[in-house]
CSV table of C-alpha atoms in Angstrom, one decimal:
chain,number,residue,atom,x,y,z
A,1,MET,CA,23.6,-20.5,8.2
A,2,THR,CA,22.9,-17.3,10.4
A,3,VAL,CA,19.1,-18.1,12.6
A,4,ILE,CA,17.0,-14.9,13.4
A,5,ALA,CA,15.4,-15.0,16.0
A,6,ALA,CA,11.6,-14.9,15.9
A,7,ASN,CA,8.3,-13.9,18.6
A,8,THR,CA,6.6,-16.8,20.2
A,9,GLY,CA,3.7,-15.2,21.4
A,10,HIS,CA,-0.2,-17.0,22.4
A,11,GLN,CA,-2.6,-19.3,20.2
A,12,ASN,CA,-5.4,-18.2,22.8
A,13,VAL,CA,-7.2,-14.8,23.0
A,14,ALA,CA,-9.8,-13.4,24.5
A,15,MET,CA,-11.0,-9.0,25.6
A,16,LEU,CA,-9.8,-9.5,28.8
A,17,GLY,CA,-11.3,-5.8,29.6
A,18,ILE,CA,-13.8,-2.7,28.4
A,19,GLY,CA,-14.2,0.5,28.8
A,20,ALA,CA,-16.1,3.1,27.3
A,21,TYR,CA,-17.2,6.8,27.8
A,22,ARG,CA,-20.0,8.4,26.6
A,23,PRO,CA,-20.5,13.0,26.7
A,24,LYS,CA,-22.2,14.6,29.0
A,25,ARG,CA,-24.5,15.8,26.7
A,26,LEU,CA,-27.9,14.6,24.9
A,27,VAL,CA,-29.4,15.8,22.2
A,28,SER,CA,-32.4,14.5,21.2
A,29,ASN,CA,-34.2,14.8,17.5
A,30,ASP,CA,-36.3,17.7,18.3
A,31,GLU,CA,-33.0,19.5,18.8
A,32,VAL,CA,-31.3,17.6,15.6
A,33,CYS,CA,-34.5,19.4,13.9
A,34,GLU,CA,-33.9,22.2,14.5
A,35,VAL,CA,-32.1,23.0,12.2
A,36,LEU,CA,-32.4,20.1,10.5
A,37,ASP,CA,-35.5,19.9,7.7
A,38,SER,CA,-36.7,16.7,9.4
A,39,SER,CA,-39.0,15.2,12.0
A,40,ASP,CA,-38.5,12.8,16.0
A,41,GLN,CA,-41.1,11.0,13.9
A,42,TRP,CA,-39.3,10.3,10.5
A,43,ILE,CA,-36.1,10.0,12.2
A,44,PHE,CA,-36.9,7.4,14.8
A,45,GLU,CA,-38.4,5.6,11.8
A,46,ARG,CA,-35.9,5.8,9.0
A,47,SER,CA,-33.1,4.9,11.6
A,48,GLY,CA,-34.1,3.6,15.4
A,49,ILE,CA,-32.5,6.9,16.9
A,50,ARG,CA,-34.1,9.0,19.2
A,51,ASN,CA,-30.9,10.6,21.0
A,52,ARG,CA,-27.2,11.2,20.7
A,53,ARG,CA,-24.7,11.8,22.4
A,54,TRP,CA,-22.1,15.2,21.4
A,55,ILE,CA,-19.0,17.2,22.9
A,56,SER,CA,-18.9,19.9,25.1
A,57,GLY,CA,-16.8,21.6,27.4
A,58,ASP,CA,-13.8,20.6,26.9
A,59,GLU,CA,-14.7,17.0,26.3
A,60,SER,CA,-12.0,15.3,23.3
A,61,ALA,CA,-11.5,12.9,20.8
A,62,ARG,CA,-8.2,13.1,23.0
A,63,SER,CA,-10.2,12.9,26.6
A,64,MET,CA,-12.5,10.4,25.3
A,65,ALA,CA,-9.7,7.9,24.3
A,66,ALA,CA,-7.8,8.5,27.7
A,67,ALA,CA,-10.4,8.0,29.2
A,68,ALA,CA,-12.1,4.6,27.9
A,69,ALA,CA,-8.7,3.1,28.2
A,70,GLU,CA,-8.6,3.4,31.1
A,71,ARG,CA,-11.4,1.6,32.4
A,72,ALA,CA,-11.0,-1.3,30.1
A,73,ILE,CA,-7.3,-1.1,31.8
A,74,GLU,CA,-8.8,-1.4,34.8
A,75,ASN,CA,-12.0,-3.6,34.1
A,76,SER,CA,-9.4,-6.2,33.1
A,77,GLY,CA,-7.7,-6.3,36.1
A,78,ILE,CA,-4.4,-5.9,33.6
A,79,ASP,CA,-1.1,-3.8,35.2
A,80,LYS,CA,-1.1,-1.2,32.7
A,81,GLU,CA,2.6,-2.3,32.5
A,82,LYS,CA,2.2,-4.8,30.7
A,83,ILE,CA,0.3,-3.0,27.8
A,84,GLY,CA,2.5,-3.9,25.3
A,85,ALA,CA,0.9,-1.8,22.0
A,86,LEU,CA,-2.3,0.1,21.6
A,87,ILE,CA,-4.3,0.1,18.8
A,88,LEU,CA,-6.1,3.8,17.8
A,89,ALA,CA,-9.4,2.9,15.3
A,90,THR,CA,-10.8,6.6,14.1
A,91,ASN,CA,-11.4,8.6,11.3
A,92,SER,CA,-12.6,11.8,12.9
A,93,TRP,CA,-8.9,12.1,15.2
A,94,LYS,CA,-8.7,16.5,14.0
A,95,THR,CA,-5.2,15.7,13.3
A,96,LYS,CA,-3.0,13.4,10.6
A,97,ILE,CA,0.5,14.4,11.9
A,98,PRO,CA,1.0,13.8,14.5
A,99,HIS,CA,-1.2,10.7,14.7
A,100,GLY,CA,-3.4,10.1,17.3
A,101,GLY,CA,-2.5,6.8,19.1
A,102,PRO,CA,0.9,7.9,20.4
A,103,ILE,CA,-1.1,11.1,21.9
A,104,VAL,CA,-3.5,9.1,23.8
A,105,ALA,CA,-0.7,6.3,25.5
A,106,TYR,CA,1.3,9.2,27.0
A,107,ASP,CA,-2.1,10.4,28.3
A,108,ILE,CA,-2.3,7.4,29.9
A,109,GLY,CA,1.1,7.2,31.1
A,110,LEU,CA,2.3,4.6,28.7
A,111,ASN,CA,4.6,7.0,26.6
A,112,GLY,CA,7.3,5.2,24.4
A,113,ILE,CA,5.0,1.8,23.9
A,114,PRO,CA,4.3,0.9,20.3
A,115,ALA,CA,1.1,3.2,19.3
A,116,TYR,CA,-1.0,4.0,15.4
A,117,ASP,CA,-3.8,4.2,14.4
A,118,ILE,CA,-6.5,2.1,12.1
A,119,ALA,CA,-9.0,4.3,9.6
A,120,ALA,CA,-11.1,1.9,8.3
A,121,GLY,CA,-14.4,4.0,8.8
A,122,CYS,CA,-17.4,2.1,11.0
A,123,GLY,CA,-15.4,-1.3,10.9
A,124,GLY,CA,-12.4,0.4,12.5
A,125,PHE,CA,-12.7,-1.4,15.3
A,126,GLY,CA,-13.2,-4.7,14.1
A,127,TYR,CA,-9.7,-4.0,12.2
A,128,ALA,CA,-8.4,-3.1,15.0
A,129,LEU,CA,-9.5,-5.9,17.3
A,130,GLY,CA,-8.4,-8.7,14.4
A,131,VAL,CA,-4.7,-6.9,13.8
A,132,ALA,CA,-4.5,-6.7,17.8
A,133,ALA,CA,-5.6,-10.4,18.7
A,134,ASP,CA,-3.0,-11.1,16.2
A,135,THR,CA,-0.6,-9.5,17.5
A,136,VAL,CA,-1.0,-11.4,20.4
A,137,ARG,CA,-0.9,-14.7,18.2
A,138,ALA,CA,2.7,-13.6,17.0
A,139,GLY,CA,3.9,-12.4,20.3
A,140,SER,CA,4.7,-9.1,19.2
A,141,ALA,CA,2.6,-7.7,22.7
A,142,GLU,CA,1.5,-9.8,25.1
A,143,TYR,CA,-1.7,-7.4,25.8
A,144,VAL,CA,-2.4,-4.4,23.8
A,145,LEU,CA,-5.4,-2.2,23.7
A,146,VAL,CA,-7.6,-1.3,21.7
A,147,VAL,CA,-9.1,2.0,21.8
A,148,GLY,CA,-12.2,3.3,18.9
A,149,VAL,CA,-13.0,6.9,19.0
A,150,GLU,CA,-15.1,9.6,17.1
A,151,THR,CA,-15.7,13.3,17.3
A,152,MET,CA,-18.4,12.6,14.8
A,153,SER,CA,-19.9,15.6,15.6
A,154,VAL,CA,-17.3,18.0,14.5
A,155,VAL,CA,-17.0,16.7,11.0
A,156,MET,CA,-20.6,16.8,10.0
A,157,GLU,CA,-23.3,19.4,8.0
A,158,PRO,CA,-25.9,20.1,10.8
A,159,THR,CA,-28.5,20.5,8.0
A,160,ASP,CA,-28.0,17.7,5.7
A,161,ARG,CA,-30.6,15.4,5.6
A,162,ASN,CA,-28.3,12.2,4.2
A,163,THR,CA,-25.8,12.6,7.8
A,164,ALA,CA,-26.8,15.1,10.1
A,165,PHE,CA,-29.2,12.9,11.9
A,166,ILE,CA,-27.4,9.8,12.3
A,167,PHE,CA,-23.5,10.8,14.3
A,168,GLY,CA,-23.0,10.9,17.3
A,169,ASP,CA,-19.5,10.6,19.6
A,170,GLY,CA,-17.8,8.1,22.1
A,171,ALA,CA,-14.7,6.5,22.5
A,172,GLY,CA,-14.9,2.5,23.4
A,173,ALA,CA,-11.4,0.5,24.4
A,174,VAL,CA,-10.3,-3.3,25.5
A,175,VAL,CA,-7.8,-5.2,26.9
A,176,VAL,CA,-6.4,-8.0,24.0
A,177,GLY,CA,-3.9,-10.7,25.9
A,178,PRO,CA,-4.0,-14.2,26.4
A,179,SER,CA,-6.6,-16.2,27.5
A,180,ASP,CA,-6.8,-20.3,28.3
A,181,GLU,CA,-9.2,-20.6,25.7
A,182,ASN,CA,-9.4,-18.4,22.7
A,183,GLY,CA,-12.0,-16.1,23.0
A,184,ILE,CA,-11.6,-14.2,19.3
A,185,SER,CA,-12.2,-15.8,16.2
A,186,PRO,CA,-10.4,-15.0,12.7
A,187,THR,CA,-11.4,-11.7,11.0
A,188,VAL,CA,-13.4,-11.8,8.5
A,189,TRP,CA,-12.7,-8.1,6.3
A,190,GLY,CA,-12.9,-6.7,3.3
A,191,SER,CA,-13.1,-3.7,1.1
A,192,ASP,CA,-14.7,-2.3,-2.5
A,193,GLY,CA,-12.8,0.8,-3.4
A,194,GLU,CA,-14.9,0.8,-6.5
A,195,ASN,CA,-17.6,2.4,-4.5
A,196,ALA,CA,-15.5,3.8,-2.0
A,197,GLU,CA,-16.9,7.3,-2.7
A,198,ALA,CA,-20.6,6.8,-1.3
A,199,ILE,CA,-19.2,7.7,2.0
A,200,GLY,CA,-16.5,10.3,1.8
A,201,GLN,CA,-15.9,14.2,2.5
A,202,ASN,CA,-17.2,17.3,0.4
A,203,TYR,CA,-13.3,18.1,0.0
A,204,ASP,CA,-10.0,16.3,-0.1
A,205,ILE,CA,-7.5,18.2,2.1
A,206,PRO,CA,-5.7,19.5,-0.8
A,207,GLU,CA,-8.4,21.2,-2.1
A,208,TYR,CA,-9.8,22.8,1.0
A,209,MET,CA,-6.7,23.9,2.0
A,210,ASP,CA,-6.9,25.6,-1.6
A,211,ARG,CA,-10.6,27.0,-0.9
A,212,ALA,CA,-9.2,28.6,2.2
A,213,GLN,CA,-6.4,30.5,0.7
A,214,GLU,CA,-8.8,31.9,-1.7
A,215,TYR,CA,-11.2,32.5,0.4
A,216,GLN,CA,-9.3,34.5,2.4
A,217,HIS,CA,-10.0,37.9,1.1
A,218,LYS,CA,-13.5,37.5,0.8
A,219,ASP,CA,-16.4,38.6,3.5
A,220,PRO,CA,-17.5,35.6,5.4
A,221,GLU,CA,-20.6,36.0,5.9
A,222,THR,CA,-21.8,36.5,2.0
A,223,GLU,CA,-19.3,34.0,0.6
A,224,PRO,CA,-17.7,31.8,3.1
A,225,VAL,CA,-15.4,29.1,2.6
A,226,GLY,CA,-17.6,26.3,3.9
A,227,ARG,CA,-16.5,23.0,6.2
A,228,MET,CA,-14.9,20.0,5.3
A,229,VAL,CA,-17.6,17.3,6.1
A,230,VAL,CA,-18.4,13.9,5.6
A,231,THR,CA,-21.4,13.2,2.8
A,232,MET,CA,-23.0,9.7,1.9
A,233,GLU,CA,-24.9,8.3,-0.4
A,234,GLY,CA,-27.4,5.9,1.5
A,235,SER,CA,-29.3,4.4,-1.1
A,236,ARG,CA,-25.7,3.1,-2.6
A,237,VAL,CA,-24.7,2.7,0.5
A,238,PHE,CA,-28.0,0.6,1.4
A,239,ARG,CA,-27.5,-1.2,-2.1
A,240,TRP,CA,-23.6,-2.4,-1.3
A,241,ALA,CA,-24.9,-3.7,2.2
A,242,ALA,CA,-27.5,-5.7,1.1
A,243,ILE,CA,-25.1,-7.4,-1.3
A,244,THR,CA,-21.9,-7.6,0.5
A,245,LEU,CA,-23.2,-7.9,4.7
A,246,PRO,CA,-24.7,-11.3,4.4
A,247,LYS,CA,-21.8,-13.5,2.7
A,248,ALA,CA,-19.4,-11.1,5.4
A,249,LEU,CA,-21.7,-12.6,8.1
A,250,SER,CA,-22.0,-16.4,7.0
A,251,SER,CA,-17.7,-16.3,6.5
A,252,VAL,CA,-17.6,-15.0,10.2
A,253,ILE,CA,-20.2,-18.1,11.2
A,254,GLU,CA,-18.0,-20.5,9.0
A,255,ARG,CA,-14.6,-19.2,9.9
A,256,SER,CA,-15.1,-19.4,13.8
A,257,GLY,CA,-15.6,-22.9,13.7
A,258,ILE,CA,-18.9,-23.3,15.9
A,259,GLY,CA,-22.5,-23.1,14.4
A,260,LEU,CA,-25.0,-20.7,14.6
A,261,ASP,CA,-26.6,-22.1,16.8
A,262,ASP,CA,-23.7,-21.2,19.5
A,263,ILE,CA,-24.1,-17.5,18.7
A,264,GLU,CA,-25.9,-15.9,22.5
A,265,VAL,CA,-25.6,-12.6,21.7
A,266,PHE,CA,-25.7,-10.2,17.9
A,267,VAL,CA,-23.5,-7.1,17.7
A,268,PRO,CA,-24.0,-5.6,14.5
A,269,HIS,CA,-22.5,-1.9,14.0
A,270,GLN,CA,-25.0,0.6,14.9
A,271,ALA,CA,-25.9,2.4,11.9
A,272,ASN,CA,-29.6,1.7,11.3
A,273,ALA,CA,-31.8,-0.2,14.4
A,274,ARG,CA,-33.9,-2.1,10.9
A,275,ILE,CA,-30.9,-2.9,8.9
A,276,ASN,CA,-29.7,-4.8,12.4
A,277,ASP,CA,-33.3,-6.0,13.0
A,278,LEU,CA,-33.3,-7.5,9.3
A,279,MET,CA,-29.3,-8.6,9.6
A,280,LYS,CA,-31.3,-10.7,12.1
A,281,LYS,CA,-33.8,-11.8,11.0
A,282,ASN,CA,-31.7,-13.3,7.7
A,283,LEU,CA,-29.5,-14.5,9.5
A,284,GLY,CA,-32.7,-17.3,11.3
A,285,PHE,CA,-31.4,-16.0,15.2
A,286,PRO,CA,-34.4,-16.5,17.8
A,287,ASP,CA,-36.5,-13.5,18.0
A,288,ASP,CA,-35.5,-13.6,21.8
A,289,LEU,CA,-31.1,-13.9,21.5
A,290,PRO,CA,-29.9,-10.4,22.6
A,291,MET,CA,-29.1,-7.9,19.6
A,292,ALA,CA,-27.0,-4.8,20.5
A,293,ASN,CA,-29.3,-1.0,20.3
A,294,ASP,CA,-27.1,0.9,21.6
A,295,ILE,CA,-28.0,3.7,18.3
A,296,GLU,CA,-31.1,4.5,20.0
A,297,ASN,CA,-29.7,7.0,23.0
A,298,THR,CA,-26.1,6.8,20.9
A,299,GLY,CA,-26.3,7.4,17.6
A,300,ASN,CA,-24.4,5.5,15.2
A,301,THR,CA,-20.6,7.0,16.8
A,302,SER,CA,-18.4,4.8,14.0
A,303,ALA,CA,-15.8,3.0,14.9
A,304,ALA,CA,-16.6,3.5,18.5
A,305,SER,CA,-19.8,1.9,17.5
A,306,ILE,CA,-18.9,-2.3,18.2
A,307,PRO,CA,-17.1,-1.5,22.2
A,308,LEU,CA,-19.6,1.1,23.1
A,309,ALA,CA,-22.7,-1.2,22.5
A,310,MET,CA,-20.9,-4.3,24.3
A,311,GLU,CA,-20.2,-2.3,26.9
A,312,GLU,CA,-23.8,-0.7,26.9
A,313,MET,CA,-25.1,-4.5,27.4
A,314,LEU,CA,-22.5,-6.0,29.4
A,315,ALA,CA,-23.5,-2.9,32.1
A,316,THR,CA,-26.5,-3.0,31.7
A,317,GLY,CA,-27.3,-6.8,32.0
A,318,LYS,CA,-28.7,-7.4,28.8
A,319,ALA,CA,-25.6,-9.6,27.7
A,320,LYS,CA,-22.9,-11.8,30.2
A,321,GLY,CA,-20.0,-12.1,30.1
A,322,GLY,CA,-18.5,-15.2,28.6
A,323,GLN,CA,-21.1,-15.3,25.8
A,324,THR,CA,-20.2,-16.0,22.9
A,325,ALA,CA,-21.1,-12.8,20.6
A,326,LEU,CA,-21.2,-12.2,16.4
A,327,LEU,CA,-19.6,-8.8,15.7
A,328,LEU,CA,-19.4,-7.2,12.3
A,329,GLY,CA,-19.1,-4.0,11.3
A,330,PHE,CA,-19.1,-1.7,7.8
A,331,GLY,CA,-19.4,1.6,6.2
A,332,ALA,CA,-16.7,3.9,4.5
A,333,GLY,CA,-14.0,2.7,2.6
A,334,LEU,CA,-16.1,1.0,1.9
A,335,SER,CA,-15.0,-1.5,4.5
A,336,TYR,CA,-16.5,-4.5,6.4
A,337,ALA,CA,-14.8,-6.3,9.6
A,338,GLY,CA,-16.7,-9.8,11.7
A,339,ALA,CA,-15.7,-12.2,14.3
A,340,VAL,CA,-17.0,-14.0,16.7
A,341,VAL,CA,-16.2,-13.5,20.2
A,342,THR,CA,-16.5,-14.1,24.2
A,343,LEU,CA,-17.9,-11.2,25.7
A,344,PRO,CA,-15.8,-9.4,28.3
A,345,PRO,CA,-16.4,-9.5,31.8
A,346,ALA,CA,-19.0,-6.8,32.5
A,347,PRO,CA,-17.1,-3.7,33.2
A,348,LYS,CA,-16.7,-2.8,37.3
A,349,VAL,CA,-16.7,0.7,36.0
A,350,SER,CA,-18.7,2.2,33.2
A,351,SER,CA,-19.8,4.8,31.3
A,352,PHE,CA,-22.9,4.8,32.9
A,353,ASP,CA,-22.0,5.4,36.7
A,354,GLY,CA,-22.7,9.0,36.3
A,355,LEU,CA,-22.0,11.1,33.0
A,356,GLY,CA,-19.0,9.4,31.1
């Protein structure tokens, strides 16, 4: 009988280092409202957002992803050559072909390793983290670099009251690898394609290409082709979240094997501070339990949201490495992914050490 070889991995895995990049340009609500029919008070009361960061100058998804990845590796203390795979979580990379993972791997000096993208909306980091943990457990790679990056400012319509004030840009990354004690629970994830169009785009790609061809002989001043941008039905998304997220959070706790009282930090996706406050209350967490609020000055950075929020809490001392945290990402797809994790050490090099 022919015996085919199988990999042997590591049962216990954890996030060993974290890194991030925040664009230099800080955009206030007042600046957004120069073109958007809204106000600073209205935006903050409904979302908890005061500012967000948008790329400028030579900043791009590519440059931010590479910077965050380099910092995560440095902060992990792992030799770069030991990174065996890279997973890039993104929804706003400027090309479908080529995908971004191999480009980021090349940029950080790891050309040749397996590198690929995950597009799972705002839950993308949670999906990527779960796949990375299982990759190490399966023995397919000893260390995996997970990067979440978005340039949402490029794919939103600045006059759309449903989306324009919400989104920001940025990148966050973690190194996942073997650990003495397990630091990443089984991922609880799911999707709802029936309601997928609640968060979408105004044109699909072939439709937009046809539109551009049709409009090439028209006057762009009077008949502009328009942009391909993200769209959102806020009330529909809220109804889905109200039903889905409590079940997801309960499942995450149950599958983690620990009790609710063991959770020391709550890091939900930074979509809406009011929704996060409600989730914290419904879970029964005490008022003084630390909860990420990176949305106030970073906005919703989709797949980059959770690693940016973790990095902010660790860099500012709101949370400490080694604490037990509950993570949950949710959004376009509609998709969600959550896990209980041990927070990585506070970054030696952070996105708050100067700009970026």
